mmCIF file of C-alpha atoms in Angstrom:
data_model
loop_
_atom_site.group_PDB
_atom_site.id
_atom_site.type_symbol
_atom_site.label_atom_id
_atom_site.label_comp_id
_atom_site.label_asym_id
_atom_site.label_seq_id
_atom_site.Cartn_x
_atom_site.Cartn_y
_atom_site.Cartn_z
ATOM 1 C CA MET U 242 -0.141 -0.113 -0.180
ATOM 2 C CA THR U 243 0.980 3.541 -0.720
ATOM 3 C CA ALA U 244 1.372 6.554 1.566
ATOM 4 C CA PRO U 245 -1.795 8.212 2.082
ATOM 5 C CA ALA U 246 -2.941 11.105 -0.102
ATOM 6 C CA PRO U 247 -3.558 14.358 1.355
ATOM 7 C CA ALA U 248 -6.915 14.342 3.338
ATOM 8 C CA HIS U 249 -9.914 16.622 1.445
ATOM 9 C CA ALA U 250 -10.155 18.722 4.394
ATOM 10 C CA ALA U 251 -7.965 19.383 7.489
ATOM 11 C CA SER U 252 -8.971 18.212 10.723
ATOM 12 C CA ALA U 253 -9.566 20.369 13.603
ATOM 13 C CA SER U 254 -6.131 21.050 15.398
ATOM 14 C CA THR U 255 -5.839 17.937 18.286
ATOM 15 C CA ASP U 256 -3.187 15.950 19.543
ATOM 16 C CA ALA U 257 -3.840 13.152 17.545
ATOM 17 C CA PRO U 258 -5.887 12.711 14.365
ATOM 18 C CA LEU U 259 -9.336 11.231 14.583
ATOM 19 C CA PRO U 260 -10.182 8.238 12.843
ATOM 20 C CA PRO U 261 -12.003 8.445 9.537
ATOM 21 C CA PRO U 262 -15.499 8.339 10.122
ATOM 22 C CA LEU U 263 -16.184 4.587 8.517
ATOM 23 C CA ALA U 264 -13.375 3.279 10.005
ATOM 24 C CA GLY U 265 -14.431 -0.369 11.522
ATOM 25 C CA LEU U 266 -16.845 -0.582 8.489
ATOM 26 C CA ARG U 267 -16.310 -3.827 6.540
ATOM 27 C CA VAL U 268 -17.428 -3.849 3.065
ATOM 28 C CA LEU U 269 -17.330 -6.744 0.328
ATOM 29 C CA ASP U 270 -17.545 -5.259 -3.276
ATOM 30 C CA LEU U 271 -18.740 -8.405 -5.467
ATOM 31 C CA ALA U 272 -20.110 -5.888 -8.279
ATOM 32 C CA THR U 273 -18.868 -5.048 -11.685
ATOM 33 C CA LEU U 274 -19.281 -1.611 -13.984
ATOM 34 C CA PHE U 275 -20.160 0.797 -12.530
ATOM 35 C CA ALA U 276 -22.574 1.777 -10.139
ATOM 36 C CA GLY U 277 -21.827 -1.154 -7.293
ATOM 37 C CA PRO U 278 -18.142 -0.504 -7.238
ATOM 38 C CA LEU U 279 -18.470 3.357 -7.094
ATOM 39 C CA ALA U 280 -20.824 3.356 -4.049
ATOM 40 C CA ALA U 281 -18.115 0.477 -2.518
ATOM 41 C CA THR U 282 -15.597 3.381 -3.271
ATOM 42 C CA MET U 283 -17.367 6.371 -1.717
ATOM 43 C CA LEU U 284 -17.341 4.225 1.349
ATOM 44 C CA GLY U 285 -13.759 3.306 1.247
ATOM 45 C CA ASP U 286 -13.182 7.008 0.785
ATOM 46 C CA PHE U 287 -14.229 7.495 4.212
ATOM 47 C CA GLY U 288 -12.542 4.812 6.039
ATOM 48 C CA ALA U 289 -14.492 1.392 5.330
ATOM 49 C CA ASP U 290 -12.292 -1.497 4.739
ATOM 50 C CA VAL U 291 -13.396 -2.308 1.262
ATOM 51 C CA ILE U 292 -12.765 -6.079 0.116
ATOM 52 C CA LYS U 293 -12.961 -6.154 -3.759
ATOM 53 C CA VAL U 294 -14.067 -9.813 -4.691
ATOM 54 C CA GLU U 295 -13.114 -10.433 -8.538
ATOM 55 C CA HIS U 296 -13.450 -13.891 -10.336
ATOM 56 C CA PRO U 297 -9.975 -15.438 -10.827
ATOM 57 C CA THR U 298 -9.890 -15.350 -14.584
ATOM 58 C CA ARG U 299 -12.261 -12.478 -15.283
ATOM 59 C CA PRO U 300 -11.338 -9.540 -13.487
ATOM 60 C CA ASP U 301 -13.628 -6.491 -13.254
ATOM 61 C CA PRO U 302 -14.208 -5.339 -16.743
ATOM 62 C CA SER U 303 -13.422 -1.650 -15.380
ATOM 63 C CA ARG U 304 -9.653 -2.643 -15.649
ATOM 64 C CA GLY U 305 -10.103 -2.678 -19.151
ATOM 65 C CA HIS U 306 -12.484 -0.132 -19.967
ATOM 66 C CA GLY U 307 -11.263 3.085 -21.665
ATOM 67 C CA PRO U 308 -7.592 4.135 -22.371
ATOM 68 C CA ALA U 309 -4.813 2.315 -20.320
ATOM 69 C CA LYS U 310 -1.011 3.470 -19.702
ATOM 70 C CA ASP U 311 1.563 0.725 -19.838
ATOM 71 C CA GLY U 312 -1.311 -2.005 -20.069
ATOM 72 C CA VAL U 313 -2.979 -0.630 -16.725
ATOM 73 C CA GLY U 314 -6.341 0.461 -17.125
ATOM 74 C CA LEU U 315 -6.850 4.049 -15.982
ATOM 75 C CA TRP U 316 -10.177 3.860 -15.196
ATOM 76 C CA TRP U 317 -9.653 0.841 -12.499
ATOM 77 C CA LYS U 318 -7.141 3.291 -10.651
ATOM 78 C CA LEU U 319 -9.915 5.722 -10.009
ATOM 79 C CA LEU U 320 -12.580 2.918 -9.047
ATOM 80 C CA GLY U 321 -10.603 0.415 -7.331
ATOM 81 C CA ARG U 322 -8.969 2.914 -5.168
ATOM 82 C CA ASN U 323 -8.976 2.356 -1.170
ATOM 83 C CA LYS U 324 -9.879 -1.267 -1.974
ATOM 84 C CA ARG U 325 -8.132 -4.565 -1.113
ATOM 85 C CA ALA U 326 -8.144 -6.722 -4.280
ATOM 86 C CA ILE U 327 -8.605 -10.452 -3.980
ATOM 87 C CA THR U 328 -10.265 -13.339 -6.103
ATOM 88 C CA LEU U 329 -12.845 -15.554 -5.490
ATOM 89 C CA ASP U 330 -14.720 -17.941 -7.629
ATOM 90 C CA LEU U 331 -18.030 -17.952 -6.100
ATOM 91 C CA SER U 332 -19.723 -20.386 -8.416
ATOM 92 C CA THR U 333 -17.283 -22.852 -6.659
ATOM 93 C CA SER U 334 -17.947 -24.800 -3.148
ATOM 94 C CA GLY U 335 -14.615 -23.539 -2.074
ATOM 95 C CA GLY U 336 -15.020 -19.664 -3.596
ATOM 96 C CA ARG U 337 -18.721 -19.935 -1.841
ATOM 97 C CA ASP U 338 -17.610 -21.200 1.529
ATOM 98 C CA LEU U 339 -14.744 -18.264 1.619
ATOM 99 C CA LEU U 340 -17.118 -15.540 0.913
ATOM 100 C CA LEU U 341 -19.606 -17.157 3.642
ATOM 101 C CA ARG U 342 -16.900 -16.454 6.139
ATOM 102 C CA LEU U 343 -15.981 -13.453 4.921
ATOM 103 C CA ALA U 344 -19.558 -12.350 5.039
ATOM 104 C CA ALA U 345 -19.672 -13.293 8.945
ATOM 105 C CA ASP U 346 -17.326 -10.070 9.621
ATOM 106 C CA ALA U 347 -18.842 -8.121 6.756
ATOM 107 C CA ASP U 348 -21.169 -4.931 7.760
ATOM 108 C CA VAL U 349 -22.103 -4.358 3.883
ATOM 109 C CA ILE U 350 -22.417 -6.960 0.752
ATOM 110 C CA ILE U 351 -22.731 -4.992 -2.652
ATOM 111 C CA GLU U 352 -23.479 -7.187 -5.727
ATOM 112 C CA ASN U 353 -24.809 -6.265 -9.124
ATOM 113 C CA PHE U 354 -25.638 -9.807 -10.448
ATOM 114 C CA ARG U 355 -28.932 -10.494 -12.340
ATOM 115 C CA PRO U 356 -31.540 -11.301 -9.917
ATOM 116 C CA GLY U 357 -31.323 -15.214 -8.880
ATOM 117 C CA THR U 358 -27.347 -15.419 -9.469
ATOM 118 C CA LEU U 359 -26.149 -15.589 -6.031
ATOM 119 C CA GLU U 360 -29.134 -17.618 -4.746
ATOM 120 C CA LYS U 361 -28.273 -20.058 -7.861
ATOM 121 C CA TRP U 362 -24.726 -20.630 -5.853
ATOM 122 C CA GLY U 363 -26.179 -20.919 -2.338
ATOM 123 C CA LEU U 364 -25.094 -17.239 -1.555
ATOM 124 C CA GLY U 365 -28.721 -15.428 -1.273
ATOM 125 C CA TRP U 366 -29.924 -13.484 1.302
ATOM 126 C CA GLU U 367 -31.191 -16.374 3.344
ATOM 127 C CA GLU U 368 -27.597 -17.634 3.343
ATOM 128 C CA LEU U 369 -25.763 -14.585 4.169
ATOM 129 C CA SER U 370 -28.174 -13.480 6.555
ATOM 130 C CA THR U 371 -27.571 -16.744 8.363
ATOM 131 C CA ALA U 372 -24.032 -16.364 8.449
ATOM 132 C CA ASN U 373 -24.139 -12.750 9.466
ATOM 133 C CA PRO U 374 -27.866 -11.508 10.530
ATOM 134 C CA ARG U 375 -26.265 -8.020 10.962
ATOM 135 C CA THR U 376 -24.862 -7.330 7.271
ATOM 136 C CA VAL U 377 -26.682 -5.224 4.845
ATOM 137 C CA LEU U 378 -26.942 -6.649 1.302
ATOM 138 C CA ALA U 379 -27.061 -3.901 -1.606
ATOM 139 C CA ARG U 380 -28.242 -5.164 -4.831
ATOM 140 C CA VAL U 381 -27.967 -2.989 -7.825
ATOM 141 C CA THR U 382 -29.349 -3.963 -10.975
ATOM 142 C CA GLY U 383 -30.799 -2.431 -13.971
ATOM 143 C CA PHE U 384 -34.275 -3.090 -13.488
ATOM 144 C CA GLY U 385 -34.581 -4.142 -9.529
ATOM 145 C CA GLN U 386 -35.418 -7.503 -8.095
ATOM 146 C CA PHE U 387 -38.733 -8.267 -9.346
ATOM 147 C CA GLY U 388 -41.019 -7.070 -12.270
ATOM 148 C CA PRO U 389 -41.388 -8.222 -15.803
ATOM 149 C CA TYR U 390 -37.916 -6.677 -16.695
ATOM 150 C CA SER U 391 -35.617 -7.787 -13.929
ATOM 151 C CA HIS U 392 -34.175 -10.600 -15.464
ATOM 152 C CA ARG U 393 -32.930 -8.215 -18.168
ATOM 153 C CA PRO U 394 -29.534 -7.502 -18.472
ATOM 154 C CA GLY U 395 -29.472 -3.448 -17.126
ATOM 155 C CA PHE U 396 -26.927 -0.559 -17.904
ATOM 156 C CA GLY U 397 -26.865 2.820 -17.343
ATOM 157 C CA THR U 398 -27.354 3.709 -20.726
ATOM 158 C CA LEU U 399 -30.546 1.692 -20.828
ATOM 159 C CA ALA U 400 -31.719 3.797 -17.697
ATOM 160 C CA GLU U 401 -30.542 7.063 -19.467
ATOM 161 C CA ALA U 402 -32.888 6.184 -22.081
ATOM 162 C CA MET U 403 -35.969 4.805 -20.105
ATOM 163 C CA SER U 404 -35.979 7.707 -17.612
ATOM 164 C CA GLY U 405 -36.867 10.503 -19.939
ATOM 165 C CA PHE U 406 -33.079 12.114 -19.819
ATOM 166 C CA ALA U 407 -32.526 11.187 -23.354
ATOM 167 C CA ALA U 408 -36.049 12.363 -24.644
ATOM 168 C CA ALA U 409 -35.347 15.798 -22.767
ATOM 169 C CA THR U 410 -31.909 16.007 -24.182
ATOM 170 C CA GLY U 411 -30.641 17.496 -27.253
ATOM 171 C CA GLU U 412 -31.561 20.067 -29.641
ATOM 172 C CA PRO U 413 -35.293 20.898 -30.782
ATOM 173 C CA GLY U 414 -36.144 18.768 -33.618
ATOM 174 C CA GLY U 415 -33.077 16.475 -33.422
ATOM 175 C CA PRO U 416 -32.338 13.106 -31.722
ATOM 176 C CA PRO U 417 -32.650 11.814 -27.998
ATOM 177 C CA THR U 418 -28.972 12.445 -26.872
ATOM 178 C CA LEU U 419 -27.423 10.009 -24.495
ATOM 179 C CA PRO U 420 -24.213 11.490 -22.164
ATOM 180 C CA PRO U 421 -20.818 10.374 -23.290
ATOM 181 C CA PHE U 422 -20.123 8.938 -19.481
ATOM 182 C CA GLY U 423 -21.900 6.997 -16.962
ATOM 183 C CA LEU U 424 -24.368 9.407 -15.693
ATOM 184 C CA ALA U 425 -26.957 6.938 -14.467
ATOM 185 C CA ASP U 426 -24.527 4.663 -12.639
ATOM 186 C CA SER U 427 -23.044 7.716 -11.023
ATOM 187 C CA ILE U 428 -26.607 8.871 -9.917
ATOM 188 C CA ALA U 429 -27.089 5.315 -8.495
ATOM 189 C CA ALA U 430 -23.878 5.074 -6.845
ATOM 190 C CA LEU U 431 -24.728 7.834 -4.615
ATOM 191 C CA ALA U 432 -28.038 6.583 -4.303
ATOM 192 C CA THR U 433 -26.805 3.265 -3.216
ATOM 193 C CA ALA U 434 -23.973 4.594 -0.811
ATOM 194 C CA TYR U 435 -27.128 6.606 0.840
ATOM 195 C CA ALA U 436 -29.160 3.743 0.874
ATOM 196 C CA VAL U 437 -26.502 1.429 2.634
ATOM 197 C CA MET U 438 -25.613 4.059 5.192
ATOM 198 C CA THR U 439 -29.653 4.301 5.788
ATOM 199 C CA ALA U 440 -29.853 0.670 6.323
ATOM 200 C CA LEU U 441 -26.834 0.866 8.870
ATOM 201 C CA ASN U 442 -28.665 3.279 10.894
ATOM 202 C CA GLY U 443 -31.661 1.107 10.719
ATOM 203 C CA ARG U 444 -29.580 -1.651 12.211
ATOM 204 C CA ALA U 445 -28.490 0.415 14.968
ATOM 205 C CA VAL U 446 -32.235 0.454 15.717
ATOM 206 C CA THR U 447 -33.320 -3.092 15.003
ATOM 207 C CA GLY U 448 -30.200 -5.016 15.365
ATOM 208 C CA ARG U 449 -30.461 -6.584 11.972
ATOM 209 C CA GLY U 450 -29.399 -6.138 8.316
ATOM 210 C CA GLN U 451 -31.598 -5.672 5.365
ATOM 211 C CA VAL U 452 -31.757 -6.119 1.917
ATOM 212 C CA VAL U 453 -31.133 -2.766 -0.349
ATOM 213 C CA ASP U 454 -33.120 -3.225 -3.852
ATOM 214 C CA LEU U 455 -31.730 -0.434 -5.895
ATOM 215 C CA ALA U 456 -32.802 -0.228 -9.675
ATOM 216 C CA ILE U 457 -30.573 1.987 -11.894
ATOM 217 C CA ILE U 458 -33.553 3.290 -13.850
ATOM 218 C CA GLU U 459 -35.284 5.173 -10.569
ATOM 219 C CA PRO U 460 -32.449 7.590 -9.261
ATOM 220 C CA ILE U 461 -31.912 9.314 -12.483
ATOM 221 C CA LEU U 462 -35.596 9.606 -12.724
ATOM 222 C CA THR U 463 -35.670 11.221 -9.595
ATOM 223 C CA VAL U 464 -32.905 13.865 -10.247
ATOM 224 C CA LEU U 465 -34.754 14.558 -13.176
ATOM 225 C CA GLY U 466 -37.384 16.600 -11.430
ATOM 226 C CA PRO U 467 -40.996 17.167 -11.536
ATOM 227 C CA GLN U 468 -41.460 15.789 -14.735
ATOM 228 C CA PRO U 469 -43.692 12.942 -13.928
ATOM 229 C CA LEU U 470 -45.934 15.457 -11.396
ATOM 230 C CA TRP U 471 -46.417 17.792 -14.709
ATOM 231 C CA TYR U 472 -47.586 15.285 -16.865
ATOM 232 C CA ASP U 473 -49.924 13.825 -14.125
ATOM 233 C CA GLN U 474 -51.739 17.468 -13.360
ATOM 234 C CA LEU U 475 -51.145 19.260 -16.410
ATOM 235 C CA GLY U 476 -50.542 16.292 -19.267
ATOM 236 C CA TYR U 477 -47.061 18.313 -19.718
ATOM 237 C CA VAL U 478 -44.353 16.316 -21.609
ATOM 238 C CA GLN U 479 -40.680 18.145 -21.305
ATOM 239 C CA PRO U 480 -39.329 18.743 -24.978
ATOM 240 C CA ARG U 481 -36.183 18.899 -26.066
ATOM 241 C CA THR U 482 -34.531 22.770 -25.975
ATOM 242 C CA GLY U 483 -30.862 22.132 -26.268
ATOM 243 C CA ASN U 484 -29.180 24.416 -24.047
ATOM 244 C CA ARG U 485 -32.086 26.674 -23.127
ATOM 245 C CA SER U 486 -34.837 25.902 -20.353
ATOM 246 C CA ARG U 487 -38.542 26.552 -20.312
ATOM 247 C CA ASN U 488 -37.819 28.138 -17.071
ATOM 248 C CA ASN U 489 -36.025 30.953 -17.532
ATOM 249 C CA ALA U 490 -34.036 33.027 -19.958
ATOM 250 C CA PRO U 491 -31.468 34.029 -20.860
ATOM 251 C CA ARG U 492 -30.052 30.626 -20.311
ATOM 252 C CA ASN U 493 -27.394 29.363 -22.764
ATOM 253 C CA THR U 494 -23.715 28.835 -23.823
ATOM 254 C CA TYR U 495 -22.486 31.947 -26.141
ATOM 255 C CA ARG U 496 -19.391 32.060 -27.898
ATOM 256 C CA THR U 497 -16.541 34.865 -26.843
ATOM 257 C CA ALA U 498 -14.536 37.256 -29.734
ATOM 258 C CA ASP U 499 -11.500 34.913 -28.892
ATOM 259 C CA GLY U 500 -13.151 31.362 -29.554
ATOM 260 C CA SER U 501 -14.086 30.318 -25.952
ATOM 261 C CA TRP U 502 -17.588 29.496 -24.680
ATOM 262 C CA LEU U 503 -19.213 30.848 -21.638
ATOM 263 C CA ALA U 504 -22.397 29.587 -19.863
ATOM 264 C CA VAL U 505 -25.137 31.871 -18.511
ATOM 265 C CA SER U 506 -27.649 31.229 -16.044
ATOM 266 C CA THR U 507 -30.418 33.989 -14.646
ATOM 267 C CA SER U 508 -32.741 31.425 -12.479
ATOM 268 C CA ALA U 509 -33.361 34.466 -10.200
ATOM 269 C CA GLN U 510 -34.962 37.521 -11.316
ATOM 270 C CA SER U 511 -32.554 39.764 -10.350
ATOM 271 C CA ILE U 512 -29.753 38.124 -11.891
ATOM 272 C CA ALA U 513 -31.942 38.364 -15.460
ATOM 273 C CA GLU U 514 -31.938 42.100 -14.876
ATOM 274 C CA ARG U 515 -28.421 42.608 -14.050
ATOM 275 C CA VAL U 516 -27.557 40.835 -17.177
ATOM 276 C CA MET U 517 -29.568 42.708 -19.567
ATOM 277 C CA ARG U 518 -28.646 46.343 -17.707
ATOM 278 C CA LEU U 519 -24.751 44.850 -18.584
ATOM 279 C CA VAL U 520 -25.171 43.968 -22.028
ATOM 280 C CA GLY U 521 -26.892 47.458 -22.662
ATOM 281 C CA ARG U 522 -30.586 46.279 -23.070
ATOM 282 C CA PRO U 523 -31.802 47.832 -19.802
ATOM 283 C CA GLU U 524 -35.467 48.578 -21.690
ATOM 284 C CA LEU U 525 -36.211 44.710 -22.023
ATOM 285 C CA THR U 526 -36.644 44.485 -18.190
ATOM 286 C CA GLU U 527 -39.295 46.670 -18.535
ATOM 287 C CA GLU U 528 -41.342 44.541 -20.770
ATOM 288 C CA PRO U 529 -44.344 42.612 -18.826
ATOM 289 C CA TRP U 530 -42.855 39.310 -20.064
ATOM 290 C CA PHE U 531 -39.841 39.835 -18.058
ATOM 291 C CA SER U 532 -41.077 39.583 -14.767
ATOM 292 C CA THR U 533 -41.090 35.636 -14.786
ATOM 293 C CA GLY U 534 -39.241 33.014 -15.619
ATOM 294 C CA GLY U 535 -41.288 31.635 -17.802
ATOM 295 C CA GLY U 536 -42.209 34.814 -19.592
ATOM 296 C CA ARG U 537 -38.463 35.147 -20.427
ATOM 297 C CA ALA U 538 -38.307 31.314 -21.862
ATOM 298 C CA GLY U 539 -40.879 32.606 -23.822
ATOM 299 C CA HIS U 540 -38.775 35.329 -25.610
ATOM 300 C CA ALA U 541 -35.164 33.717 -25.765
ATOM 301 C CA ASP U 542 -34.631 34.460 -29.032
ATOM 302 C CA VAL U 543 -34.738 38.212 -28.380
ATOM 303 C CA LEU U 544 -32.422 37.577 -24.871
ATOM 304 C CA ASP U 545 -29.998 35.254 -26.427
ATOM 305 C CA GLU U 546 -29.524 37.599 -29.165
ATOM 306 C CA ALA U 547 -28.760 40.630 -26.746
ATOM 307 C CA VAL U 548 -26.266 38.527 -24.487
ATOM 308 C CA GLY U 549 -24.616 36.502 -27.629
ATOM 309 C CA GLY U 550 -24.194 39.702 -29.051
ATOM 310 C CA TRP U 551 -22.769 41.283 -26.361
ATOM 311 C CA ILE U 552 -20.353 38.359 -25.295
ATOM 312 C CA GLY U 553 -19.572 37.985 -29.032
ATOM 313 C CA ARG U 554 -17.634 41.796 -29.002
ATOM 314 C CA HIS U 555 -15.803 40.755 -25.950
ATOM 315 C CA THR U 556 -12.829 38.058 -24.960
ATOM 316 C CA ARG U 557 -13.614 35.720 -22.075
ATOM 317 C CA GLU U 558 -11.293 37.584 -19.722
ATOM 318 C CA GLU U 559 -13.315 40.759 -20.476
ATOM 319 C CA ALA U 560 -16.988 39.140 -20.461
ATOM 320 C CA MET U 561 -16.055 37.216 -17.083
ATOM 321 C CA ALA U 562 -14.638 40.471 -15.345
ATOM 322 C CA ALA U 563 -17.718 42.226 -16.456
ATOM 323 C CA PHE U 564 -20.147 39.747 -15.255
ATOM 324 C CA GLU U 565 -18.189 39.526 -11.872
ATOM 325 C CA LYS U 566 -18.571 43.070 -11.488
ATOM 326 C CA ALA U 567 -22.301 43.341 -12.236
ATOM 327 C CA GLU U 568 -22.676 40.213 -9.678
ATOM 328 C CA ALA U 569 -24.255 38.390 -12.391
ATOM 329 C CA ALA U 570 -23.747 34.422 -12.952
ATOM 330 C CA ILE U 571 -21.505 33.361 -15.519
ATOM 331 C CA ALA U 572 -19.009 30.407 -15.968
ATOM 332 C CA PRO U 573 -16.379 29.504 -18.610
ATOM 333 C CA VAL U 574 -17.095 26.150 -20.262
ATOM 334 C CA TYR U 575 -14.197 23.964 -19.452
ATOM 335 C CA ASP U 576 -12.557 21.033 -20.842
ATOM 336 C CA ILE U 577 -10.529 18.385 -18.232
ATOM 337 C CA ARG U 578 -7.605 20.585 -18.974
ATOM 338 C CA ASP U 579 -9.030 23.943 -17.676
ATOM 339 C CA VAL U 580 -10.403 22.069 -14.909
ATOM 340 C CA LEU U 581 -6.728 20.817 -13.827
ATOM 341 C CA GLU U 582 -5.372 24.370 -13.977
ATOM 342 C CA ASP U 583 -8.591 26.393 -12.459
ATOM 343 C CA PRO U 584 -7.774 28.243 -9.012
ATOM 344 C CA GLN U 585 -11.175 27.360 -7.698
ATOM 345 C CA TYR U 586 -10.524 23.509 -8.100
ATOM 346 C CA GLN U 587 -6.911 23.752 -6.888
ATOM 347 C CA ALA U 588 -8.255 25.796 -3.467
ATOM 348 C CA LEU U 589 -11.148 23.210 -2.903
ATOM 349 C CA GLY U 590 -8.367 20.335 -3.213
ATOM 350 C CA THR U 591 -10.620 18.672 -5.692
ATOM 351 C CA ILE U 592 -8.013 16.841 -7.941
ATOM 352 C CA VAL U 593 -5.191 15.120 -5.476
ATOM 353 C CA GLU U 594 -2.422 13.397 -6.473
ATOM 354 C CA VAL U 595 -2.068 10.091 -5.350
ATOM 355 C CA PRO U 596 1.339 7.957 -5.525
ATOM 356 C CA ASP U 597 0.956 4.445 -7.253
ATOM 357 C CA PRO U 598 3.742 1.734 -7.601
ATOM 358 C CA GLU U 599 2.682 0.825 -10.983
ATOM 359 C CA LEU U 600 2.454 3.923 -12.784
ATOM 360 C CA GLY U 601 3.693 6.756 -10.575
ATOM 361 C CA PRO U 602 1.704 9.788 -9.250
ATOM 362 C CA LEU U 603 -1.836 9.808 -10.134
ATOM 363 C CA ARG U 604 -3.860 12.730 -10.647
ATOM 364 C CA MET U 605 -7.675 11.860 -10.057
ATOM 365 C CA GLN U 606 -10.630 13.390 -8.325
ATOM 366 C CA ASN U 607 -10.857 13.729 -4.744
ATOM 367 C CA VAL U 608 -13.286 12.502 -2.098
ATOM 368 C CA LEU U 609 -16.743 13.899 -2.541
ATOM 369 C CA PHE U 610 -17.278 16.135 0.444
ATOM 370 C CA ARG U 611 -15.142 18.034 3.155
ATOM 371 C CA LEU U 612 -15.640 16.958 7.016
ATOM 372 C CA SER U 613 -14.157 19.313 9.494
ATOM 373 C CA GLU U 614 -13.310 16.878 11.775
ATOM 374 C CA THR U 615 -12.871 13.325 10.183
ATOM 375 C CA PRO U 616 -12.226 14.048 6.922
ATOM 376 C CA GLY U 617 -11.957 11.034 4.245
ATOM 377 C CA ALA U 618 -8.589 10.460 2.146
ATOM 378 C CA ILE U 619 -7.425 8.421 -0.911
ATOM 379 C CA ARG U 620 -4.944 5.859 0.669
ATOM 380 C CA TRP U 621 -3.881 4.130 -2.547
ATOM 381 C CA ALA U 622 -5.261 3.781 -6.105
ATOM 382 C CA GLY U 623 -6.841 0.538 -7.573
ATOM 383 C CA ARG U 624 -4.840 -2.355 -6.764
ATOM 384 C CA PRO U 625 -3.811 -5.370 -9.181
ATOM 385 C CA HIS U 626 -5.794 -8.078 -9.761
ATOM 386 C CA GLY U 627 -6.027 -10.347 -6.803
ATOM 387 C CA ALA U 628 -3.020 -8.234 -5.040
ATOM 388 C CA ASP U 629 -4.432 -8.864 -1.688
ATOM 389 C CA THR U 630 -5.672 -12.450 -1.640
ATOM 390 C CA ASP U 631 -3.540 -13.934 0.364
ATOM 391 C CA ALA U 632 -3.289 -11.292 3.019
ATOM 392 C CA VAL U 633 -7.006 -11.241 3.403
ATOM 393 C CA LEU U 634 -7.442 -14.956 3.857
ATOM 394 C CA ALA U 635 -4.511 -15.188 6.163
ATOM 395 C CA GLU U 636 -6.873 -12.945 8.164
ATOM 396 C CA LEU U 637 -9.464 -15.448 8.047
ATOM 397 C CA GLY U 638 -7.022 -18.121 9.518
ATOM 398 C CA LEU U 639 -6.055 -19.963 6.411
ATOM 399 C CA SER U 640 -2.845 -21.561 6.016
ATOM 400 C CA THR U 641 -0.565 -21.054 2.985
ATOM 401 C CA ALA U 642 -1.079 -24.668 2.079
ATOM 402 C CA GLU U 643 -4.822 -23.779 2.413
ATOM 403 C CA VAL U 644 -4.539 -21.116 0.269
ATOM 404 C CA ALA U 645 -2.469 -22.789 -2.532
ATOM 405 C CA ALA U 646 -4.747 -25.769 -2.412
ATOM 406 C CA LEU U 647 -7.762 -23.421 -3.019
ATOM 407 C CA ARG U 648 -5.884 -21.807 -5.849
ATOM 408 C CA SER U 649 -4.952 -24.984 -7.391
ATOM 409 C CA GLY U 650 -8.755 -26.146 -7.101
ATOM 410 C CA GLY U 651 -9.926 -22.996 -9.098
ATOM 411 C CA ALA U 652 -11.667 -21.231 -6.302
ATOM 412 C CA LEU U 653 -8.856 -18.456 -6.329
#
């Protein structure tokens, strides 16, 4: 293991650092691509002992997902951070028995096999809760544990399509648009981490663990806001509006004189008024329609022309400075190169350098939030496949000979 990366926030001044808030929590991560493993990563970032269980010959696909350096997958370095990596073939009797032994001391087990797979291996809720009545089993699947679609293979892309996200994303008259990254999976990971901590708090009341059933199609629907309510009460279906909003204007991206792009938001009435005064069109604020977000959205062409024309005559630096002086909301449209250089991200410690024995120093996103007393930290990046198998099994009391026999039999 490498030395810990800097914490995301400084602890309060004490003689000795406090342990991280999830220290002592044991998590078994049986999941792959991407929601379940990311939820386990979030728990590990705040001190949970996360044991990543992979198949002996079929590693987590994230190890080979996306670009690699020197044959080492970079996505895994992020997703596998703060996890100890072991191998078990859960379909074998040896692998099953070892998982039950690990489960006996596990607070949380996260899996994303199709419903019925763990049961087929003799590792369903009945067996796991018998091994440890206090464990929480988080089951993360595309469509949930029951219902007509439950046995379908499910991925985040399908959730982005079925939730209404894709239908509402894209230019008017253009095709539905999917995000170029794992949006639904990432939202589901946040929801899973929240669900796990909720279930653990429930355990403090009941003394018993329980099953978390999380369908990836649901959390993304939640973050889409009141669309079901709008349709239920008004028959309204949100159309594709590109960068514009049906709720306020001006709201768009605008090109500067030096070829950069800026995003402007005017969700607050006072901000909208400041923007129009800044761009030299104060008379528009006197129009009756300007007094509401919906009214402004109905006249987005006029407002975009005014704002876009003004920004197009100024460089990015000039426009940013003028908007800041006017206390109006604006931000540059960044790519990742800009993110790494931005002084606000640097001040927050959003990107942190992590030492890694395989690839050397790595820069990646830091933990999600700052805690003043017990901050999280990245202790190490994703470990090689099976790197910690012997050490973890030794903690269970297995001898070197027993481990060798299990490995030769295909269980490891």
